[in-house]
């Protein structure tokens, strides 16, 4: 098992970008959550509630990428964009080793989950994207990558 | 390789010897790497408990729950209720409280600050105080 650390801190004028490439294994998610918590706390003015919420948002997006986009193979790329006092955005990209659903279908599934009442969401799955990530972000979008796989973007505008 | 999670359980007597509650302590984090195995342990505890047994899930030492673990929590609640018992949660940290509230589980699982508060609520004329 190899970890390919690729930590890029790029301060281009105002937007701060931090990108990490990690193996597609659930084992590394604990470290990714800790990393996310620290980044949100240190680079934004968001209160701790939102730092923890982004911990969950990143975890859910990465879990989906690992389970549906990679089947445990290869790597995924997590990028956090911060425009201080304006917005925070998470982008997760998988390389498409698994034949997962396409972006259009995933968009439809999430919209269906959002419309359900809490009591209607049965079963073990189905809460991550549609009930948690969608509620806690202002923009959530799915995009098919030209070279395969999917890119998911989740953005939260920081209240002034 | 999995994120560390420990599950410990004990049987605590309440006011009288025939009144008891199963206290299940969760220590660590529940995420995609460990939740299926952790769930197997909890199902076993519930399945092997007497009919009508009530449960307190002590989350004081639990640092994280992902959405799949919340799905299991919903199912554990159903199984405890099917057997005639009550399931309550104690000591949940703010982040876990926040997630459980977001998905609406707080509408049907009672949450308390401490195990003692939850036990008090289980007594025949129990005070509902201490509920979050």
GROMACS .gro file of C-alpha atoms in nm:
model
  292
    1UNK     CA    1   0.000   0.000   0.000
    2UNK     CA    2   0.156   0.328  -0.108
    3UNK     CA    3   0.048   0.674  -0.020
    4UNK     CA    4   0.127   0.931  -0.282
    5UNK     CA    5   0.126   1.257  -0.097
    6UNK     CA    6   0.052   1.543  -0.322
    7UNK     CA    7  -0.008   1.844  -0.110
    8UNK     CA    8  -0.027   2.158  -0.317
    9UNK     CA    9  -0.086   2.489  -0.153
   10UNK     CA   10  -0.147   2.753  -0.410
   11UNK     CA   11  -0.240   3.102  -0.318
   12UNK     CA   12  -0.351   3.257  -0.646
   13UNK     CA   13  -0.455   3.607  -0.557
   14UNK     CA   14  -0.755   3.539  -0.338
   15UNK     CA   15  -0.865   3.178  -0.380
   16UNK     CA   16  -0.670   2.929  -0.174
   17UNK     CA   17  -0.647   2.576  -0.311
   18UNK     CA   18  -0.531   2.266  -0.130
   19UNK     CA   19  -0.529   1.935  -0.314
   20UNK     CA   20  -0.461   1.588  -0.181
   21UNK     CA   21  -0.442   1.258  -0.369
   22UNK     CA   22  -0.517   0.951  -0.164
   23UNK     CA   23  -0.559   0.577  -0.230
   24UNK     CA   24  -0.913   0.456  -0.273
   25UNK     CA   25  -0.938   0.288   0.065
   26UNK     CA   26  -1.180   0.364   0.345
   27UNK     CA   27  -0.896   0.324   0.594
   28UNK     CA   28  -0.751   0.666   0.505
   29UNK     CA   29  -1.077   0.850   0.563
   30UNK     CA   30  -1.008   0.909   0.931
   31UNK     CA   31  -0.699   1.109   0.838
   32UNK     CA   32  -0.886   1.289   0.562
   33UNK     CA   33  -1.153   1.394   0.811
   34UNK     CA   34  -0.892   1.529   1.053
   35UNK     CA   35  -0.723   1.713   0.767
   36UNK     CA   36  -1.053   1.868   0.655
   37UNK     CA   37  -1.138   1.981   1.008
   38UNK     CA   38  -0.805   2.158   1.043
   39UNK     CA   39  -0.824   2.326   0.702
   40UNK     CA   40  -1.176   2.461   0.756
   41UNK     CA   41  -1.089   2.586   1.104
   42UNK     CA   42  -0.765   2.752   0.994
   43UNK     CA   43  -0.864   2.898   0.658
   44UNK     CA   44  -1.221   3.013   0.711
   45UNK     CA   45  -1.420   3.211   0.961
   46UNK     CA   46  -1.681   2.939   0.979
   47UNK     CA   47  -1.777   2.829   1.333
   48UNK     CA   48  -1.689   2.481   1.455
   49UNK     CA   49  -2.032   2.345   1.361
   50UNK     CA   50  -1.942   2.399   0.996
   51UNK     CA   51  -1.593   2.261   1.034
   52UNK     CA   52  -1.750   1.938   1.160
   53UNK     CA   53  -2.015   1.950   0.887
   54UNK     CA   54  -1.747   1.974   0.621
   55UNK     CA   55  -1.569   1.683   0.783
   56UNK     CA   56  -1.885   1.482   0.714
   57UNK     CA   57  -1.938   1.629   0.368
   58UNK     CA   58  -1.587   1.534   0.259
   59UNK     CA   59  -1.622   1.190   0.415
   60UNK     CA   60  -1.950   1.121   0.235
   61UNK     CA   61  -1.820   1.241  -0.103
   62UNK     CA   62  -1.500   1.038  -0.071
   63UNK     CA   63  -1.692   0.729   0.041
   64UNK     CA   64  -1.910   0.752  -0.269
   65UNK     CA   65  -1.606   0.796  -0.490
   66UNK     CA   66  -1.438   0.491  -0.336
   67UNK     CA   67  -1.746   0.269  -0.339
   68UNK     CA   68  -1.904   0.364  -0.671
   69UNK     CA   69  -1.623   0.525  -0.867
   70UNK     CA   70  -1.327   0.306  -0.798
   71UNK     CA   71  -1.423  -0.022  -0.631
   72UNK     CA   72  -1.116   0.022  -0.412
   73UNK     CA   73  -0.871   0.067  -0.698
   74UNK     CA   74  -0.654   0.361  -0.781
   75UNK     CA   75  -0.666   0.701  -0.621
   76UNK     CA   76  -0.906   0.983  -0.570
   77UNK     CA   77  -0.833   1.353  -0.563
   78UNK     CA   78  -0.974   1.581  -0.296
   79UNK     CA   79  -0.942   1.956  -0.344
   80UNK     CA   80  -1.055   2.227  -0.106
   81UNK     CA   81  -1.101   2.578  -0.246
   82UNK     CA   82  -1.141   2.869  -0.008
   83UNK     CA   83  -1.225   3.224  -0.096
   84UNK     CA   84  -1.193   3.366   0.254
   85UNK     CA   85  -1.510   3.522   0.393
   86UNK     CA   86  -1.692   3.424   0.072
   87UNK     CA   87  -1.719   3.051   0.015
   88UNK     CA   88  -1.567   2.710   0.072
   89UNK     CA   89  -1.580   2.441  -0.196
   90UNK     CA   90  -1.497   2.073  -0.191
   91UNK     CA   91  -1.421   1.886  -0.513
   92UNK     CA   92  -1.380   1.509  -0.517
   93UNK     CA   93  -1.274   1.327  -0.832
   94UNK     CA   94  -1.257   0.955  -0.894
   95UNK     CA   95  -1.084   0.795  -1.186
   96UNK     CA   96  -1.377   0.577  -1.295
   97UNK     CA   97  -1.239   0.229  -1.237
   98UNK     CA   98  -1.588   0.118  -1.150
   99UNK     CA   99  -1.879   0.150  -1.387
  100UNK     CA  100  -2.078   0.372  -1.155
  101UNK     CA  101  -2.380   0.581  -1.239
  102UNK     CA  102  -2.338   0.882  -1.463
  103UNK     CA  103  -2.362   1.239  -1.337
  104UNK     CA  104  -2.710   1.298  -1.477
  105UNK     CA  105  -2.853   0.991  -1.304
  106UNK     CA  106  -2.681   1.076  -0.975
  107UNK     CA  107  -2.825   1.426  -0.992
  108UNK     CA  108  -3.174   1.274  -1.033
  109UNK     CA  109  -3.120   1.034  -0.742
  110UNK     CA  110  -3.009   1.313  -0.509
  111UNK     CA  111  -3.307   1.527  -0.610
  112UNK     CA  112  -3.541   1.235  -0.532
  113UNK     CA  113  -3.384   1.188  -0.188
  114UNK     CA  114  -3.410   1.558  -0.112
  115UNK     CA  115  -3.784   1.552  -0.172
  116UNK     CA  116  -3.848   1.267   0.071
  117UNK     CA  117  -3.958   1.329   0.427
  118UNK     CA  118  -3.717   1.202   0.693
  119UNK     CA  119  -3.936   0.905   0.782
  120UNK     CA  120  -3.948   0.795   0.417
  121UNK     CA  121  -3.573   0.740   0.397
  122UNK     CA  122  -3.556   0.372   0.487
  123UNK     CA  123  -3.268   0.131   0.477
  124UNK     CA  124  -2.900   0.163   0.547
  125UNK     CA  125  -2.809   0.384   0.254
  126UNK     CA  126  -2.941   0.694   0.087
  127UNK     CA  127  -2.879   0.957   0.352
  128UNK     CA  128  -2.525   1.070   0.272
  129UNK     CA  129  -2.566   1.278  -0.042
  130UNK     CA  130  -2.934   1.357  -0.055
  131UNK     CA  131  -3.007   1.418   0.311
  132UNK     CA  132  -2.681   1.541   0.459
  133UNK     CA  133  -2.453   1.684   0.190
  134UNK     CA  134  -2.737   1.848  -0.004
  135UNK     CA  135  -2.879   2.007   0.313
  136UNK     CA  136  -2.547   2.138   0.436
  137UNK     CA  137  -2.426   2.292   0.109
  138UNK     CA  138  -2.560   2.568  -0.111
  139UNK     CA  139  -2.449   2.412  -0.439
  140UNK     CA  140  -2.398   2.043  -0.515
  141UNK     CA  141  -2.320   1.928  -0.868
  142UNK     CA  142  -2.200   1.616  -1.045
  143UNK     CA  143  -1.990   1.609  -1.361
  144UNK     CA  144  -1.865   1.322  -1.577
  145UNK     CA  145  -1.490   1.349  -1.626
  146UNK     CA  146  -1.379   1.334  -1.992
  147UNK     CA  147  -1.118   1.069  -1.908
  148UNK     CA  148  -1.359   0.862  -1.701
  149UNK     CA  149  -1.498   0.882  -1.351
  150UNK     CA  150  -1.684   1.162  -1.187
  151UNK     CA  151  -1.618   1.500  -1.030
  152UNK     CA  152  -1.845   1.617  -0.748
  153UNK     CA  153  -1.847   1.977  -0.633
  154UNK     CA  154  -2.003   2.100  -0.311
  155UNK     CA  155  -1.994   2.467  -0.218
  156UNK     CA  156  -2.100   2.653   0.095
  157UNK     CA  157  -2.129   3.031   0.097
  158UNK     CA  158  -1.995   3.184   0.416
  159UNK     CA  159  -2.247   3.409   0.588
  160UNK     CA  160  -2.130   3.765   0.628
  161UNK     CA  161  -0.719  -0.196   0.807
  162UNK     CA  162  -0.997  -0.014   0.983
  163UNK     CA  163  -1.058   0.295   1.193
  164UNK     CA  164  -1.059   0.197   1.562
  165UNK     CA  165  -1.399   0.135   1.718
  166UNK     CA  166  -1.474  -0.053   2.038
  167UNK     CA  167  -1.816  -0.162   2.149
  168UNK     CA  168  -1.869  -0.261   2.512
  169UNK     CA  169  -2.195  -0.357   2.673
  170UNK     CA  170  -2.318  -0.427   3.020
  171UNK     CA  171  -2.645  -0.493   3.198
  172UNK     CA  172  -2.727  -0.228   3.457
  173UNK     CA  173  -2.998  -0.286   3.716
  174UNK     CA  174  -3.240  -0.002   3.768
  175UNK     CA  175  -3.453   0.058   4.076
  176UNK     CA  176  -3.548  -0.303   4.130
  177UNK     CA  177  -3.380  -0.631   4.034
  178UNK     CA  178  -3.639  -0.704   3.768
  179UNK     CA  179  -3.576  -0.372   3.601
  180UNK     CA  180  -3.260  -0.343   3.396
  181UNK     CA  181  -3.118  -0.169   3.093
  182UNK     CA  182  -2.850  -0.273   2.845
  183UNK     CA  183  -2.587  -0.002   2.819
  184UNK     CA  184  -2.384  -0.017   2.498
  185UNK     CA  185  -2.076   0.204   2.488
  186UNK     CA  186  -1.925   0.311   2.158
  187UNK     CA  187  -1.561   0.421   2.172
  188UNK     CA  188  -1.383   0.559   1.866
  189UNK     CA  189  -1.533   0.648   1.530
  190UNK     CA  190  -1.782   0.468   1.308
  191UNK     CA  191  -1.707   0.505   0.941
  192UNK     CA  192  -1.715   0.308   0.618
  193UNK     CA  193  -1.404   0.109   0.714
  194UNK     CA  194  -1.550  -0.048   1.028
  195UNK     CA  195  -1.925  -0.001   1.042
  196UNK     CA  196  -2.031  -0.335   0.895
  197UNK     CA  197  -1.829  -0.533   1.150
  198UNK     CA  198  -1.937  -0.301   1.431
  199UNK     CA  199  -2.298  -0.343   1.329
  200UNK     CA  200  -2.267  -0.721   1.350
  201UNK     CA  201  -2.165  -0.685   1.714
  202UNK     CA  202  -2.458  -0.460   1.796
  203UNK     CA  203  -2.710  -0.683   1.619
  204UNK     CA  204  -2.582  -0.975   1.824
  205UNK     CA  205  -2.625  -0.783   2.149
  206UNK     CA  206  -2.982  -0.689   2.054
  207UNK     CA  207  -3.073  -1.037   1.927
  208UNK     CA  208  -2.943  -1.207   2.240
  209UNK     CA  209  -3.113  -0.966   2.480
  210UNK     CA  210  -3.434  -1.065   2.658
  211UNK     CA  211  -3.771  -0.965   2.516
  212UNK     CA  212  -3.861  -0.613   2.627
  213UNK     CA  213  -3.502  -0.511   2.702
  214UNK     CA  214  -3.433  -0.140   2.677
  215UNK     CA  215  -3.107  -0.002   2.553
  216UNK     CA  216  -2.895   0.301   2.620
  217UNK     CA  217  -2.639   0.374   2.350
  218UNK     CA  218  -2.368   0.573   2.522
  219UNK     CA  219  -2.199   0.796   2.262
  220UNK     CA  220  -1.982   0.993   2.502
  221UNK     CA  221  -1.661   0.843   2.364
  222UNK     CA  222  -1.781   0.832   2.002
  223UNK     CA  223  -1.613   1.092   1.784
  224UNK     CA  224  -1.781   1.039   1.446
  225UNK     CA  225  -2.067   0.862   1.271
  226UNK     CA  226  -2.108   0.842   0.895
  227UNK     CA  227  -2.437   0.814   0.711
  228UNK     CA  228  -2.425   0.434   0.689
  229UNK     CA  229  -2.384   0.404   1.065
  230UNK     CA  230  -2.688   0.628   1.100
  231UNK     CA  231  -2.875   0.386   0.876
  232UNK     CA  232  -2.776   0.103   1.109
  233UNK     CA  233  -2.881   0.311   1.410
  234UNK     CA  234  -3.225   0.350   1.257
  235UNK     CA  235  -3.245  -0.029   1.211
  236UNK     CA  236  -3.121  -0.102   1.565
  237UNK     CA  237  -3.393   0.127   1.695
  238UNK     CA  238  -3.655  -0.065   1.497
  239UNK     CA  239  -3.533  -0.400   1.629
  240UNK     CA  240  -3.530  -0.284   1.992
  241UNK     CA  241  -3.882  -0.147   1.955
  242UNK     CA  242  -4.000  -0.468   1.784
  243UNK     CA  243  -3.885  -0.659   2.091
  244UNK     CA  244  -4.082  -0.424   2.315
  245UNK     CA  245  -3.795  -0.212   2.443
  246UNK     CA  246  -3.688   0.149   2.431
  247UNK     CA  247  -3.366   0.280   2.279
  248UNK     CA  248  -3.214   0.608   2.388
  249UNK     CA  249  -2.885   0.782   2.319
  250UNK     CA  250  -2.666   0.956   2.573
  251UNK     CA  251  -2.364   1.182   2.565
  252UNK     CA  252  -2.366   1.251   2.192
  253UNK     CA  253  -2.112   1.513   2.092
  254UNK     CA  254  -2.227   1.827   1.911
  255UNK     CA  255  -2.124   1.705   1.566
  256UNK     CA  256  -2.312   1.378   1.606
  257UNK     CA  257  -2.613   1.556   1.754
  258UNK     CA  258  -2.610   1.785   1.453
  259UNK     CA  259  -2.607   1.496   1.205
  260UNK     CA  260  -2.879   1.301   1.385
  261UNK     CA  261  -3.097   1.612   1.394
  262UNK     CA  262  -3.036   1.681   1.025
  263UNK     CA  263  -3.162   1.336   0.923
  264UNK     CA  264  -3.449   1.354   1.167
  265UNK     CA  265  -3.358   1.066   1.397
  266UNK     CA  266  -3.404   1.291   1.699
  267UNK     CA  267  -3.777   1.280   1.623
  268UNK     CA  268  -3.805   0.926   1.746
  269UNK     CA  269  -3.488   0.839   1.941
  270UNK     CA  270  -3.474   1.011   2.279
  271UNK     CA  271  -3.141   1.173   2.356
  272UNK     CA  272  -3.004   1.254   2.698
  273UNK     CA  273  -2.696   1.419   2.836
  274UNK     CA  274  -2.598   1.125   3.054
  275UNK     CA  275  -2.661   0.756   3.114
  276UNK     CA  276  -2.806   0.842   3.456
  277UNK     CA  277  -3.061   1.077   3.297
  278UNK     CA  278  -3.165   0.808   3.050
  279UNK     CA  279  -3.197   0.550   3.329
  280UNK     CA  280  -3.417   0.789   3.528
  281UNK     CA  281  -3.651   0.819   3.233
  282UNK     CA  282  -3.689   0.441   3.218
  283UNK     CA  283  -3.817   0.410   3.571
  284UNK     CA  284  -4.195   0.351   3.603
  285UNK     CA  285  -4.257   0.706   3.720
  286UNK     CA  286  -3.939   0.834   3.562
  287UNK     CA  287  -3.879   1.204   3.520
  288UNK     CA  288  -3.824   1.303   3.160
  289UNK     CA  289  -3.580   1.568   3.268
  290UNK     CA  290  -3.229   1.564   3.135
  291UNK     CA  291  -3.354   1.506   2.783
  292UNK     CA  292  -3.177   1.695   2.512
   0.00000   0.00000   0.00000
